[in-house]
Every structure is written in C-alpha cells, then in structure tokens.
C-alpha atoms as a PDB file:
ATOM      1  CA  MET A   1      -6.966 122.050  98.088  1.00  0.00           C
ATOM      2  CA  LYS A   2      -4.406 122.534 100.806  1.00  0.00           C
ATOM      3  CA  GLN A   3      -2.816 124.743 103.340  1.00  0.00           C
ATOM      4  CA  LYS A   4       0.769 124.091 104.244  1.00  0.00           C
ATOM      5  CA  THR A   5       1.502 121.793 107.107  1.00  0.00           C
ATOM      6  CA  SER A   6       4.763 121.572 109.005  1.00  0.00           C
ATOM      7  CA  PHE A   7       7.455 120.770 106.461  1.00  0.00           C
ATOM      8  CA  PHE A   8       9.849 117.860 106.480  1.00  0.00           C
ATOM      9  CA  VAL A   9      12.412 119.747 104.431  1.00  0.00           C
ATOM     10  CA  VAL A  10      15.204 120.277 106.961  1.00  0.00           C
ATOM     11  CA  PHE A  11      17.691 123.121 106.704  1.00  0.00           C
ATOM     12  CA  PHE A  12      21.256 121.739 106.640  1.00  0.00           C
ATOM     13  CA  SER A  13      22.522 122.992 110.003  1.00  0.00           C
ATOM     14  CA  ALA A  14      26.158 122.508 108.974  1.00  0.00           C
ATOM     15  CA  VAL A  15      26.100 125.918 107.250  1.00  0.00           C
ATOM     16  CA  ILE A  16      25.797 127.519 110.656  1.00  0.00           C
ATOM     17  CA  GLY A  17      29.250 128.142 111.989  1.00  0.00           C
ATOM     18  CA  TYR A  18      31.001 128.392 108.645  1.00  0.00           C
ATOM     19  CA  SER A  19      30.857 132.144 108.876  1.00  0.00           C
ATOM     20  CA  GLN A  20      29.610 134.876 111.160  1.00  0.00           C
ATOM     21  CA  HIS A  21      28.008 136.344 108.084  1.00  0.00           C
ATOM     22  CA  VAL A  22      25.147 133.828 107.948  1.00  0.00           C
ATOM     23  CA  TYR A  23      22.041 135.160 109.699  1.00  0.00           C
ATOM     24  CA  GLN A  24      18.663 133.558 110.199  1.00  0.00           C
ATOM     25  CA  LYS A  25      15.264 134.733 111.448  1.00  0.00           C
ATOM     26  CA  GLN A  26      12.164 132.692 112.178  1.00  0.00           C
ATOM     27  CA  PHE A  27       8.677 134.216 112.349  1.00  0.00           C
ATOM     28  CA  VAL A  28       5.022 133.542 111.558  1.00  0.00           C
ATOM     29  CA  LYS A  29       3.343 135.075 108.537  1.00  0.00           C
ATOM     30  CA  MET A  30       0.344 134.037 106.448  1.00  0.00           C
ATOM     31  CA  GLY A  31      -0.572 131.723 109.311  1.00  0.00           C
ATOM     32  CA  SER A  32       2.574 129.630 108.770  1.00  0.00           C
ATOM     33  CA  ASP A  33       6.172 129.333 109.929  1.00  0.00           C
ATOM     34  CA  PHE A  34       8.750 131.225 107.882  1.00  0.00           C
ATOM     35  CA  GLU A  35      12.527 131.300 108.057  1.00  0.00           C
ATOM     36  CA  LEU A  36      14.828 133.691 106.232  1.00  0.00           C
ATOM     37  CA  THR A  37      18.526 132.953 105.840  1.00  0.00           C
ATOM     38  CA  VAL A  38      20.792 135.658 104.434  1.00  0.00           C
ATOM     39  CA  VAL A  39      24.484 136.266 104.000  1.00  0.00           C
ATOM     40  CA  ALA A  40      25.237 139.804 105.208  1.00  0.00           C
ATOM     41  CA  GLU A  41      28.140 141.969 106.345  1.00  0.00           C
ATOM     42  CA  ASN A  42      26.834 142.328 109.879  1.00  0.00           C
ATOM     43  CA  GLU A  43      23.831 141.842 112.105  1.00  0.00           C
ATOM     44  CA  LYS A  44      22.481 145.338 111.470  1.00  0.00           C
ATOM     45  CA  GLU A  45      22.470 144.784 107.714  1.00  0.00           C
ATOM     46  CA  ALA A  46      20.809 141.382 108.180  1.00  0.00           C
ATOM     47  CA  ARG A  47      18.048 142.917 110.314  1.00  0.00           C
ATOM     48  CA  GLY A  48      17.339 145.357 107.497  1.00  0.00           C
ATOM     49  CA  PHE A  49      17.039 142.516 104.990  1.00  0.00           C
ATOM     50  CA  PHE A  50      14.725 140.622 107.326  1.00  0.00           C
ATOM     51  CA  ALA A  51      12.465 143.666 107.668  1.00  0.00           C
ATOM     52  CA  LEU A  52      12.301 143.980 103.877  1.00  0.00           C
ATOM     53  CA  GLY A  53      11.353 140.326 103.501  1.00  0.00           C
ATOM     54  CA  MET A  54       8.704 140.405 106.189  1.00  0.00           C
ATOM     55  CA  ASN A  55       7.124 143.538 104.741  1.00  0.00           C
ATOM     56  CA  GLU A  56       7.026 141.898 101.314  1.00  0.00           C
ATOM     57  CA  ILE A  57       5.201 138.875 102.742  1.00  0.00           C
ATOM     58  CA  ASP A  58       2.669 141.195 104.386  1.00  0.00           C
ATOM     59  CA  ARG A  59       2.127 142.963 101.050  1.00  0.00           C
ATOM     60  CA  ILE A  60       1.531 139.686  99.242  1.00  0.00           C
ATOM     61  CA  GLU A  61      -0.880 138.451 101.890  1.00  0.00           C
ATOM     62  CA  ALA A  62      -2.892 141.647 101.545  1.00  0.00           C
ATOM     63  CA  LEU A  63      -3.080 140.910  97.805  1.00  0.00           C
ATOM     64  CA  ILE A  64      -4.011 137.202  97.781  1.00  0.00           C
ATOM     65  CA  SER A  65      -5.716 136.593 101.132  1.00  0.00           C
ATOM     66  CA  SER A  66      -9.307 135.401 100.961  1.00  0.00           C
ATOM     67  CA  TRP A  67      -9.646 136.091 104.681  1.00  0.00           C
ATOM     68  CA  GLN A  68      -8.995 139.839 104.461  1.00  0.00           C
ATOM     69  CA  PRO A  69     -12.234 141.414 103.184  1.00  0.00           C
ATOM     70  CA  GLN A  70     -10.429 144.372 101.537  1.00  0.00           C
ATOM     71  CA  SER A  71      -7.943 142.273  99.573  1.00  0.00           C
ATOM     72  CA  GLU A  72      -8.163 142.128  95.780  1.00  0.00           C
ATOM     73  CA  THR A  73      -8.867 138.401  95.982  1.00  0.00           C
ATOM     74  CA  SER A  74     -11.785 138.896  98.364  1.00  0.00           C
ATOM     75  CA  LYS A  75     -13.262 141.547  96.062  1.00  0.00           C
ATOM     76  CA  VAL A  76     -13.067 139.135  93.127  1.00  0.00           C
ATOM     77  CA  ASN A  77     -14.822 136.466  95.214  1.00  0.00           C
ATOM     78  CA  GLN A  78     -17.496 138.926  96.365  1.00  0.00           C
ATOM     79  CA  ASN A  79     -18.297 139.732  92.737  1.00  0.00           C
ATOM     80  CA  ALA A  80     -18.548 136.072  91.637  1.00  0.00           C
ATOM     81  CA  GLY A  81     -21.389 135.615  89.168  1.00  0.00           C
ATOM     82  CA  LYS A  82     -22.011 139.373  89.083  1.00  0.00           C
ATOM     83  CA  LYS A  83     -19.247 141.279  87.337  1.00  0.00           C
ATOM     84  CA  GLY A  84     -15.560 141.400  86.639  1.00  0.00           C
ATOM     85  CA  THR A  85     -13.215 143.091  89.067  1.00  0.00           C
ATOM     86  CA  VAL A  86     -10.310 145.308  88.085  1.00  0.00           C
ATOM     87  CA  VAL A  87      -7.175 144.022  89.776  1.00  0.00           C
ATOM     88  CA  SER A  88      -3.492 144.801  89.824  1.00  0.00           C
ATOM     89  CA  ARG A  89      -1.353 143.391  87.048  1.00  0.00           C
ATOM     90  CA  GLU A  90       0.448 141.330  89.676  1.00  0.00           C
ATOM     91  CA  LEU A  91      -2.675 139.420  90.717  1.00  0.00           C
ATOM     92  CA  PHE A  92      -3.881 139.164  87.137  1.00  0.00           C
ATOM     93  CA  GLU A  93      -0.647 137.511  86.006  1.00  0.00           C
ATOM     94  CA  LEU A  94      -0.648 135.183  89.027  1.00  0.00           C
ATOM     95  CA  VAL A  95      -4.118 133.962  88.182  1.00  0.00           C
ATOM     96  CA  LYS A  96      -3.156 133.644  84.523  1.00  0.00           C
ATOM     97  CA  ARG A  97      -0.217 131.387  85.450  1.00  0.00           C
ATOM     98  CA  ALA A  98      -2.418 129.395  87.828  1.00  0.00           C
ATOM     99  CA  LYS A  99      -4.867 128.721  85.012  1.00  0.00           C
ATOM    100  CA  ALA A 100      -2.038 127.511  82.803  1.00  0.00           C
ATOM    101  CA  ILE A 101      -0.926 125.067  85.502  1.00  0.00           C
ATOM    102  CA  SER A 102      -4.519 123.897  85.918  1.00  0.00           C
ATOM    103  CA  LYS A 103      -4.702 123.144  82.229  1.00  0.00           C
ATOM    104  CA  LEU A 104      -1.343 121.322  82.381  1.00  0.00           C
ATOM    105  CA  THR A 105      -2.535 119.152  85.300  1.00  0.00           C
ATOM    106  CA  ASP A 106      -6.043 118.587  83.883  1.00  0.00           C
ATOM    107  CA  GLY A 107      -7.555 120.398  86.844  1.00  0.00           C
ATOM    108  CA  ALA A 108      -5.691 118.530  89.581  1.00  0.00           C
ATOM    109  CA  PHE A 109      -4.444 121.960  90.630  1.00  0.00           C
ATOM    110  CA  ASP A 110      -7.246 124.537  90.671  1.00  0.00           C
ATOM    111  CA  ILE A 111      -7.423 127.797  92.622  1.00  0.00           C
ATOM    112  CA  THR A 112     -11.236 127.691  92.547  1.00  0.00           C
ATOM    113  CA  TYR A 113     -11.165 124.697  94.948  1.00  0.00           C
ATOM    114  CA  ALA A 114     -11.917 127.190  97.761  1.00  0.00           C
ATOM    115  CA  SER A 115     -15.684 126.677  97.446  1.00  0.00           C
ATOM    116  CA  VAL A 116     -15.343 123.153  98.872  1.00  0.00           C
ATOM    117  CA  ASP A 117     -12.511 123.882 101.302  1.00  0.00           C
ATOM    118  CA  LYS A 118     -14.702 124.915 104.233  1.00  0.00           C
ATOM    119  CA  LEU A 119     -16.775 121.734 104.186  1.00  0.00           C
ATOM    120  CA  TRP A 120     -13.940 119.754 105.734  1.00  0.00           C
ATOM    121  CA  LYS A 121     -12.642 120.396 109.247  1.00  0.00           C
ATOM    122  CA  PHE A 122      -9.144 119.191 110.080  1.00  0.00           C
ATOM    123  CA  ASP A 123      -8.943 120.596 113.587  1.00  0.00           C
ATOM    124  CA  GLY A 124     -10.307 117.533 115.363  1.00  0.00           C
ATOM    125  CA  ARG A 125     -13.918 118.684 115.446  1.00  0.00           C
ATOM    126  CA  ALA A 126     -15.243 116.674 112.501  1.00  0.00           C
ATOM    127  CA  ILE A 127     -17.142 113.493 113.367  1.00  0.00           C
ATOM    128  CA  LYS A 128     -18.600 112.768 109.946  1.00  0.00           C
ATOM    129  CA  LYS A 129     -17.922 113.437 106.276  1.00  0.00           C
ATOM    130  CA  PRO A 130     -19.742 116.242 104.451  1.00  0.00           C
ATOM    131  CA  SER A 131     -22.884 114.964 102.802  1.00  0.00           C
ATOM    132  CA  SER A 132     -22.861 113.997  99.136  1.00  0.00           C
ATOM    133  CA  GLU A 133     -25.345 116.770  98.479  1.00  0.00           C
ATOM    134  CA  LYS A 134     -23.088 119.428  99.967  1.00  0.00           C
ATOM    135  CA  LEU A 135     -20.017 118.077  98.186  1.00  0.00           C
ATOM    136  CA  ASN A 136     -21.756 117.947  94.828  1.00  0.00           C
ATOM    137  CA  ALA A 137     -23.135 121.468  95.246  1.00  0.00           C
ATOM    138  CA  SER A 138     -19.664 122.813  96.074  1.00  0.00           C
ATOM    139  CA  VAL A 139     -17.902 120.915  93.298  1.00  0.00           C
ATOM    140  CA  ARG A 140     -20.239 122.511  90.783  1.00  0.00           C
ATOM    141  CA  ASN A 141     -18.637 125.823  91.694  1.00  0.00           C
ATOM    142  CA  ILE A 142     -15.134 124.571  90.932  1.00  0.00           C
ATOM    143  CA  GLY A 143     -13.516 124.974  87.539  1.00  0.00           C
ATOM    144  CA  PHE A 144     -10.544 127.023  86.391  1.00  0.00           C
ATOM    145  CA  GLU A 145     -12.128 127.332  82.974  1.00  0.00           C
ATOM    146  CA  LYS A 146     -14.878 129.444  84.623  1.00  0.00           C
ATOM    147  CA  ILE A 147     -12.384 132.223  85.395  1.00  0.00           C
ATOM    148  CA  GLU A 148     -12.510 134.898  82.742  1.00  0.00           C
ATOM    149  CA  LEU A 149      -9.508 137.184  82.277  1.00  0.00           C
ATOM    150  CA  GLU A 150      -9.645 140.349  80.207  1.00  0.00           C
ATOM    151  CA  GLU A 151      -6.134 141.501  79.377  1.00  0.00           C
ATOM    152  CA  GLU A 152      -6.784 145.103  78.337  1.00  0.00           C
ATOM    153  CA  LYS A 153      -8.913 145.987  81.360  1.00  0.00           C
ATOM    154  CA  SER A 154      -7.016 143.706  83.790  1.00  0.00           C
ATOM    155  CA  THR A 155     -10.208 142.227  85.117  1.00  0.00           C
ATOM    156  CA  LEU A 156     -10.924 138.883  86.724  1.00  0.00           C
ATOM    157  CA  PHE A 157     -14.401 137.398  86.627  1.00  0.00           C
ATOM    158  CA  LEU A 158     -15.602 134.246  88.403  1.00  0.00           C
ATOM    159  CA  THR A 159     -18.505 133.586  86.081  1.00  0.00           C
ATOM    160  CA  GLN A 160     -20.602 131.453  88.435  1.00  0.00           C
ATOM    161  CA  SER A 161     -22.235 132.619  91.632  1.00  0.00           C
ATOM    162  CA  GLY A 162     -20.816 130.732  94.624  1.00  0.00           C
ATOM    163  CA  MET A 163     -17.344 130.426  93.137  1.00  0.00           C
ATOM    164  CA  LYS A 164     -14.287 131.356  95.179  1.00  0.00           C
ATOM    165  CA  MET A 165     -10.612 131.420  94.419  1.00  0.00           C
ATOM    166  CA  GLY A 166      -7.939 130.768  97.014  1.00  0.00           C
ATOM    167  CA  PHE A 167      -4.169 130.605  96.925  1.00  0.00           C
ATOM    168  CA  GLY A 168      -3.457 128.049  99.653  1.00  0.00           C
ATOM    169  CA  ALA A 169      -1.780 125.755  97.134  1.00  0.00           C
ATOM    170  CA  ILE A 170       0.437 128.371  95.493  1.00  0.00           C
ATOM    171  CA  GLY A 171       0.567 131.481  97.672  1.00  0.00           C
ATOM    172  CA  LYS A 172       3.494 130.616  99.897  1.00  0.00           C
ATOM    173  CA  GLY A 173       5.554 129.515  96.895  1.00  0.00           C
ATOM    174  CA  TYR A 174       4.739 132.823  95.258  1.00  0.00           C
ATOM    175  CA  ALA A 175       5.747 134.667  98.447  1.00  0.00           C
ATOM    176  CA  ALA A 176       9.069 132.799  98.616  1.00  0.00           C
ATOM    177  CA  ASP A 177       9.890 133.770  95.031  1.00  0.00           C
ATOM    178  CA  ALA A 178       8.884 137.370  95.613  1.00  0.00           C
ATOM    179  CA  VAL A 179      11.043 137.747  98.713  1.00  0.00           C
ATOM    180  CA  LYS A 180      13.967 136.160  96.904  1.00  0.00           C
ATOM    181  CA  ARG A 181      13.638 138.623  93.987  1.00  0.00           C
ATOM    182  CA  LEU A 182      13.387 141.585  96.366  1.00  0.00           C
ATOM    183  CA  LEU A 183      16.419 140.616  98.448  1.00  0.00           C
ATOM    184  CA  GLN A 184      18.492 139.900  95.347  1.00  0.00           C
ATOM    185  CA  ALA A 185      17.576 143.363  94.043  1.00  0.00           C
ATOM    186  CA  LYS A 186      18.715 144.845  97.353  1.00  0.00           C
ATOM    187  CA  GLY A 187      22.137 143.226  97.020  1.00  0.00           C
ATOM    188  CA  VAL A 188      21.815 140.057  99.101  1.00  0.00           C
ATOM    189  CA  LYS A 189      24.300 137.719  97.427  1.00  0.00           C
ATOM    190  CA  ALA A 190      23.022 134.455  98.903  1.00  0.00           C
ATOM    191  CA  GLY A 191      20.178 133.167 101.051  1.00  0.00           C
ATOM    192  CA  ILE A 192      17.177 130.925 101.468  1.00  0.00           C
ATOM    193  CA  VAL A 193      13.502 131.813 101.869  1.00  0.00           C
ATOM    194  CA  ASN A 194      11.681 129.004 103.664  1.00  0.00           C
ATOM    195  CA  ALA A 195       7.939 129.558 103.579  1.00  0.00           C
ATOM    196  CA  SER A 196       6.799 126.608 105.715  1.00  0.00           C
ATOM    197  CA  GLY A 197       8.381 124.090 103.394  1.00  0.00           C
ATOM    198  CA  ASP A 198       8.351 126.175 100.214  1.00  0.00           C
ATOM    199  CA  MET A 199      12.042 126.945  99.788  1.00  0.00           C
ATOM    200  CA  SER A 200      13.728 129.261  97.314  1.00  0.00           C
ATOM    201  CA  ALA A 201      17.521 129.593  97.385  1.00  0.00           C
ATOM    202  CA  TRP A 202      20.200 131.593  95.625  1.00  0.00           C
ATOM    203  CA  GLY A 203      23.943 131.989  95.763  1.00  0.00           C
ATOM    204  CA  LYS A 204      26.228 129.836  97.932  1.00  0.00           C
ATOM    205  CA  ASN A 205      26.890 129.724 101.651  1.00  0.00           C
ATOM    206  CA  PRO A 206      30.046 131.492 102.867  1.00  0.00           C
ATOM    207  CA  ASN A 207      32.257 128.431 102.538  1.00  0.00           C
ATOM    208  CA  GLY A 208      31.622 128.499  98.797  1.00  0.00           C
ATOM    209  CA  GLU A 209      29.372 125.454  98.660  1.00  0.00           C
ATOM    210  CA  ASP A 210      25.752 125.086  97.631  1.00  0.00           C
ATOM    211  CA  TRP A 211      23.061 125.263 100.300  1.00  0.00           C
ATOM    212  CA  GLN A 212      22.013 121.786 101.383  1.00  0.00           C
ATOM    213  CA  ILE A 213      18.609 120.502 102.458  1.00  0.00           C
ATOM    214  CA  GLY A 214      17.717 117.117 103.885  1.00  0.00           C
ATOM    215  CA  LEU A 215      14.500 115.195 103.387  1.00  0.00           C
ATOM    216  CA  VAL A 216      12.988 113.300 106.298  1.00  0.00           C
ATOM    217  CA  ASN A 217      10.504 110.505 105.811  1.00  0.00           C
ATOM    218  CA  PRO A 218       7.396 111.520 107.806  1.00  0.00           C
ATOM    219  CA  MET A 219       7.090 107.876 108.831  1.00  0.00           C
ATOM    220  CA  ASN A 220      10.554 108.106 110.443  1.00  0.00           C
ATOM    221  CA  LYS A 221      11.184 111.730 111.336  1.00  0.00           C
ATOM    222  CA  ASN A 222      14.430 111.021 113.156  1.00  0.00           C
ATOM    223  CA  LYS A 223      16.332 110.065 110.025  1.00  0.00           C
ATOM    224  CA  VAL A 224      17.263 112.028 106.896  1.00  0.00           C
ATOM    225  CA  PHE A 225      17.037 109.706 103.899  1.00  0.00           C
ATOM    226  CA  SER A 226      18.414 112.065 101.251  1.00  0.00           C
ATOM    227  CA  TRP A 227      20.376 115.294 100.816  1.00  0.00           C
ATOM    228  CA  PHE A 228      20.014 117.722  97.928  1.00  0.00           C
ATOM    229  CA  SER A 229      21.871 120.822  96.805  1.00  0.00           C
ATOM    230  CA  LEU A 230      19.900 123.994  96.239  1.00  0.00           C
ATOM    231  CA  ASN A 231      21.641 126.221  93.711  1.00  0.00           C
ATOM    232  CA  GLU A 232      19.348 128.809  92.102  1.00  0.00           C
ATOM    233  CA  LYS A 233      16.592 126.261  92.625  1.00  0.00           C
ATOM    234  CA  SER A 234      13.375 125.894  94.603  1.00  0.00           C
ATOM    235  CA  VAL A 235      11.915 122.935  96.438  1.00  0.00           C
ATOM    236  CA  VAL A 236       8.476 122.420  97.924  1.00  0.00           C
ATOM    237  CA  THR A 237       7.218 119.627 100.101  1.00  0.00           C
ATOM    238  CA  SER A 238       3.493 119.033 100.594  1.00  0.00           C
ATOM    239  CA  GLY A 239       2.268 116.520 103.139  1.00  0.00           C
ATOM    240  CA  ASP A 240      -0.999 115.417 104.691  1.00  0.00           C
ATOM    241  CA  TYR A 241       0.608 113.652 107.636  1.00  0.00           C
ATOM    242  CA  GLU A 242      -0.085 116.395 110.224  1.00  0.00           C
ATOM    243  CA  ARG A 243      -3.402 117.891 109.125  1.00  0.00           C
ATOM    244  CA  PHE A 244      -5.944 115.105 108.853  1.00  0.00           C
ATOM    245  CA  VAL A 245      -9.096 113.814 110.514  1.00  0.00           C
ATOM    246  CA  MET A 246     -10.168 110.305 111.499  1.00  0.00           C
ATOM    247  CA  ILE A 247     -13.805 109.498 110.716  1.00  0.00           C
ATOM    248  CA  ASP A 248     -15.247 106.045 111.333  1.00  0.00           C
ATOM    249  CA  GLY A 249     -11.720 104.665 111.546  1.00  0.00           C
ATOM    250  CA  GLU A 250     -10.625 106.087 108.165  1.00  0.00           C
ATOM    251  CA  ARG A 251      -7.929 108.763 107.751  1.00  0.00           C
ATOM    252  CA  TYR A 252      -8.710 111.794 105.588  1.00  0.00           C
ATOM    253  CA  GLY A 253      -5.847 114.176 104.733  1.00  0.00           C
ATOM    254  CA  HIS A 254      -6.357 117.872 104.076  1.00  0.00           C
ATOM    255  CA  ILE A 255      -5.333 117.969 100.397  1.00  0.00           C
ATOM    256  CA  ILE A 256      -8.598 117.994  98.471  1.00  0.00           C
ATOM    257  CA  ASN A 257      -9.294 116.672  94.976  1.00  0.00           C
ATOM    258  CA  PRO A 258     -11.067 119.604  93.297  1.00  0.00           C
ATOM    259  CA  LYS A 259     -12.970 117.263  90.979  1.00  0.00           C
ATOM    260  CA  THR A 260     -14.604 115.277  93.766  1.00  0.00           C
ATOM    261  CA  GLY A 261     -14.349 117.436  96.862  1.00  0.00           C
ATOM    262  CA  MET A 262     -12.838 114.449  98.670  1.00  0.00           C
ATOM    263  CA  PRO A 263      -9.351 114.245 100.256  1.00  0.00           C
ATOM    264  CA  SER A 264      -6.730 112.681  98.042  1.00  0.00           C
ATOM    265  CA  LYS A 265      -5.465 109.165  98.768  1.00  0.00           C
ATOM    266  CA  GLY A 266      -2.313 107.192  98.171  1.00  0.00           C
ATOM    267  CA  ILE A 267       0.447 109.708  98.897  1.00  0.00           C
ATOM    268  CA  VAL A 268       1.804 110.851 102.267  1.00  0.00           C
ATOM    269  CA  SER A 269       4.188 113.546 100.992  1.00  0.00           C
ATOM    270  CA  ALA A 270       5.323 114.989  97.693  1.00  0.00           C
ATOM    271  CA  THR A 271       8.519 116.952  97.110  1.00  0.00           C
ATOM    272  CA  VAL A 272       9.018 118.893  93.861  1.00  0.00           C
ATOM    273  CA  PHE A 273      12.162 120.678  92.636  1.00  0.00           C
ATOM    274  CA  ALA A 274      11.668 123.484  90.107  1.00  0.00           C
ATOM    275  CA  PRO A 275      13.205 126.771  89.020  1.00  0.00           C
ATOM    276  CA  LYS A 276      10.524 128.668  90.987  1.00  0.00           C
ATOM    277  CA  ALA A 277       8.764 127.821  94.251  1.00  0.00           C
ATOM    278  CA  GLU A 278       5.431 128.979  92.840  1.00  0.00           C
ATOM    279  CA  LEU A 279       5.480 126.263  90.186  1.00  0.00           C
ATOM    280  CA  ALA A 280       6.864 123.625  92.598  1.00  0.00           C
ATOM    281  CA  ASP A 281       4.081 124.477  95.073  1.00  0.00           C
ATOM    282  CA  ALA A 282       1.329 123.949  92.500  1.00  0.00           C
ATOM    283  CA  LEU A 283       2.857 120.751  91.083  1.00  0.00           C
ATOM    284  CA  ALA A 284       3.298 119.227  94.548  1.00  0.00           C
ATOM    285  CA  THR A 285      -0.455 119.619  95.105  1.00  0.00           C
ATOM    286  CA  ALA A 286      -1.199 118.240  91.642  1.00  0.00           C
ATOM    287  CA  LEU A 287       0.930 115.162  92.398  1.00  0.00           C
ATOM    288  CA  PHE A 288      -1.207 114.369  95.444  1.00  0.00           C
ATOM    289  CA  VAL A 289      -4.396 114.621  93.450  1.00  0.00           C
ATOM    290  CA  MET A 290      -3.217 112.832  90.305  1.00  0.00           C
ATOM    291  CA  GLY A 291      -1.637 109.924  92.150  1.00  0.00           C
ATOM    292  CA  VAL A 292       1.794 108.386  91.769  1.00  0.00           C
ATOM    293  CA  GLU A 293       1.668 106.883  88.284  1.00  0.00           C
ATOM    294  CA  THR A 294      -0.169 109.683  86.464  1.00  0.00           C
ATOM    295  CA  GLY A 295       1.557 112.430  88.430  1.00  0.00           C
ATOM    296  CA  MET A 296       5.084 111.125  87.904  1.00  0.00           C
ATOM    297  CA  ASN A 297       4.396 110.599  84.203  1.00  0.00           C
ATOM    298  CA  MET A 298       3.511 114.302  84.018  1.00  0.00           C
ATOM    299  CA  ILE A 299       6.631 115.318  85.981  1.00  0.00           C
ATOM    300  CA  ASP A 300       8.905 113.250  83.695  1.00  0.00           C
ATOM    301  CA  GLN A 301       7.690 115.247  80.712  1.00  0.00           C
ATOM    302  CA  LEU A 302       8.445 118.647  82.192  1.00  0.00           C
ATOM    303  CA  PRO A 303      11.919 120.199  81.723  1.00  0.00           C
ATOM    304  CA  GLN A 304      13.854 121.220  84.859  1.00  0.00           C
ATOM    305  CA  ILE A 305      11.334 119.553  87.143  1.00  0.00           C
ATOM    306  CA  GLU A 306      12.099 116.715  89.533  1.00  0.00           C
ATOM    307  CA  ALA A 307       9.959 115.027  92.161  1.00  0.00           C
ATOM    308  CA  LEU A 308       9.965 112.503  94.958  1.00  0.00           C
ATOM    309  CA  VAL A 309       6.915 111.057  96.662  1.00  0.00           C
ATOM    310  CA  ILE A 310       6.319 108.775  99.606  1.00  0.00           C
ATOM    311  CA  THR A 311       3.232 106.609  99.326  1.00  0.00           C
ATOM    312  CA  THR A 312       0.908 105.562 102.124  1.00  0.00           C
ATOM    313  CA  ALA A 313       2.549 102.128 101.877  1.00  0.00           C
ATOM    314  CA  GLY A 314       5.935 103.733 102.679  1.00  0.00           C
ATOM    315  CA  GLU A 315       7.390 103.375  99.179  1.00  0.00           C
ATOM    316  CA  ILE A 316       9.719 106.104  97.891  1.00  0.00           C
ATOM    317  CA  VAL A 317       9.119 106.903  94.223  1.00  0.00           C
ATOM    318  CA  THR A 318      11.289 109.328  92.235  1.00  0.00           C
ATOM    319  CA  SER A 319      11.052 110.992  88.849  1.00  0.00           C
ATOM    320  CA  LYS A 320      13.507 109.892  86.174  1.00  0.00           C
ATOM    321  CA  ASN A 321      15.771 112.937  86.499  1.00  0.00           C
ATOM    322  CA  ILE A 322      16.108 113.018  90.288  1.00  0.00           C
ATOM    323  CA  GLU A 323      19.620 112.919  91.728  1.00  0.00           C
ATOM    324  CA  GLN A 324      19.713 109.216  92.489  1.00  0.00           C
ATOM    325  CA  ASP A 325      23.012 109.470  94.362  1.00  0.00           C
ATOM    326  CA  ALA A 326      21.322 111.767  96.883  1.00  0.00           C
ATOM    327  CA  LEU A 327      19.212 108.887  98.230  1.00  0.00           C
ATOM    328  CA  LEU A 328      20.886 107.273 101.214  1.00  0.00           C
END
C-alpha cells in the first residue's frame, strides 16, 4: 500500500527560541526520518526522554516488522495458510483495529496488501509494469476478511497460503502514538513526535501557545499555504510525489490500490487530522485509494476527523470541518 515518503508537514520553527527548554532530536528509525520535540528542564533530562522514545520505536519495529524474520508479524506471515500464531495482545489489538478500518473504508486500507507490494519497484529500476497474471495472482491473496482472530487464544491466522500482512500504512502512526503515551507517562508535559510526517502532539510550547505546523504544496515546496494548531491532536500526510516510477511516459506512485494491485491515481498528497496518528495514517492511505469524492464523503461522516487533499490537477480540496481560516 505505501511506505512513508518525505513529508511536507513542516515544523513551525518559531517555537525554537521561545525557551531554552525546548529540545529536538532527529534520527532514522524504521527506515524513515524521525524527529522528537520535548519540553524539558535541561539537556540531560531531554536526552533521557529521547533515549526512551528511540527504544520504544525499536521495540515496536521488532513487533510489526515484516523484514525481521523473528518478529511476531513475520511468524504470522510464515504460517499463512497453515495455522494460527499466538501473538502478544498488543499486536492482536493492532490487527483488530486495522480490520475495523478496512471494513470502514471498504478495503481501501488493508494490511494484507503486502503480497502485491514487492511486484512494484520505485527505486528507478522498473522499466515495465508487472504482468496482469502476476498482479491477479497477488491480488487473490489480499483481503482483510481472510484474517482470523481468536480472542481467547490471542491468535492470528492468515487463512490463505501466500498471504502477507504489513504495517507500512499504519506502523509509523502507531509508533508516534506509542512514543507519545510513553513520554507522557514519564512526565513530559509537552512535545511532538514526528514519524516521517506522522505527527502526534500534546501540551503547549513554552510560550503557552499551541504547537503549529505548516502545510506545503508539493507542487510549490517553497511556500506554506496553510497553518494549523496541534493541540492533543495528530496529523498525517501521505504523498506519492517522491516515490514513483515512470514507465512508457506514465507516472506511477507508490501507494497501491489493494483491490487492483495498481498504483492509485488522482491525488498527489492527502493530509488527515485525527485524535490518534494511527487512525490518521490509515485514513490518509484510504483517501488515496478511494479518490477525492468518495474519500471526502467518508471523512465528512467521521467525528473528529478532518482532511485536506491536493489533486494531480493542483486543486486543494478540504473536508467540511477543516479550519477554513487556516488556508492562506
């Protein structure tokens, strides 16, 4: 379905300089750029918070990675079509929520997309599309309804041989939420977790104001076209403007429609605001796949959810509850 590209959510640099108690750290985890911002008493305390956050991301990656052969996710994939796998309650509940979002989006978001993911190469090597035969064979292995969950035993079972589940479209949002919960529990009064464009914020910056983020149109990266406040809220931006491939003069972005195995068309970027980054992450992907009209109709029916998309034609489309005065 997708892996995160470079984000166009820009941290509002004006918070730097308000207080010596704002600390930031940038690093790479889960194959992506992360940035942690915390309000702390001093640099030593901030370093401790950063270490906690980074360790938490490592823990989550070891849980949901389909690349690490010993992860719980890999073991579930290895047993596809054979038997159920006992997993931690944490992974079980994550998959349970993912299935609920899949049902909500009529399969536009689906963690079993991973069986088709490897057919497309977005690193410049691809010179032709995957064959229809290969696409059809892979799509047959996709379907959230084919994941069986047994509550009492805490088992996950991919009922069809060849199925795979992957968390590229929800994992970083989940990581952002988890780090936020951990740091709050450790006494961090305010901060932002930025997981390569999946942002989860809490508290206020030291001048007493909400954290601010700016959105940049990928077609004009030198100009912020809107500012938004993040107060106990999460925002995720998904885009296909950096990871794509040109084949026979046609552009194919990396966000895959799980029903067809083909890259989605019509949207360049999708930004979703939600109470949790995990949900915003999944819905941003669903928007790409569903398209502007159907996707925004879904967003408008969900409480506490707002969205903004930029189409391939350059049009900016917002959900009905978006902060209209934030658009410049």
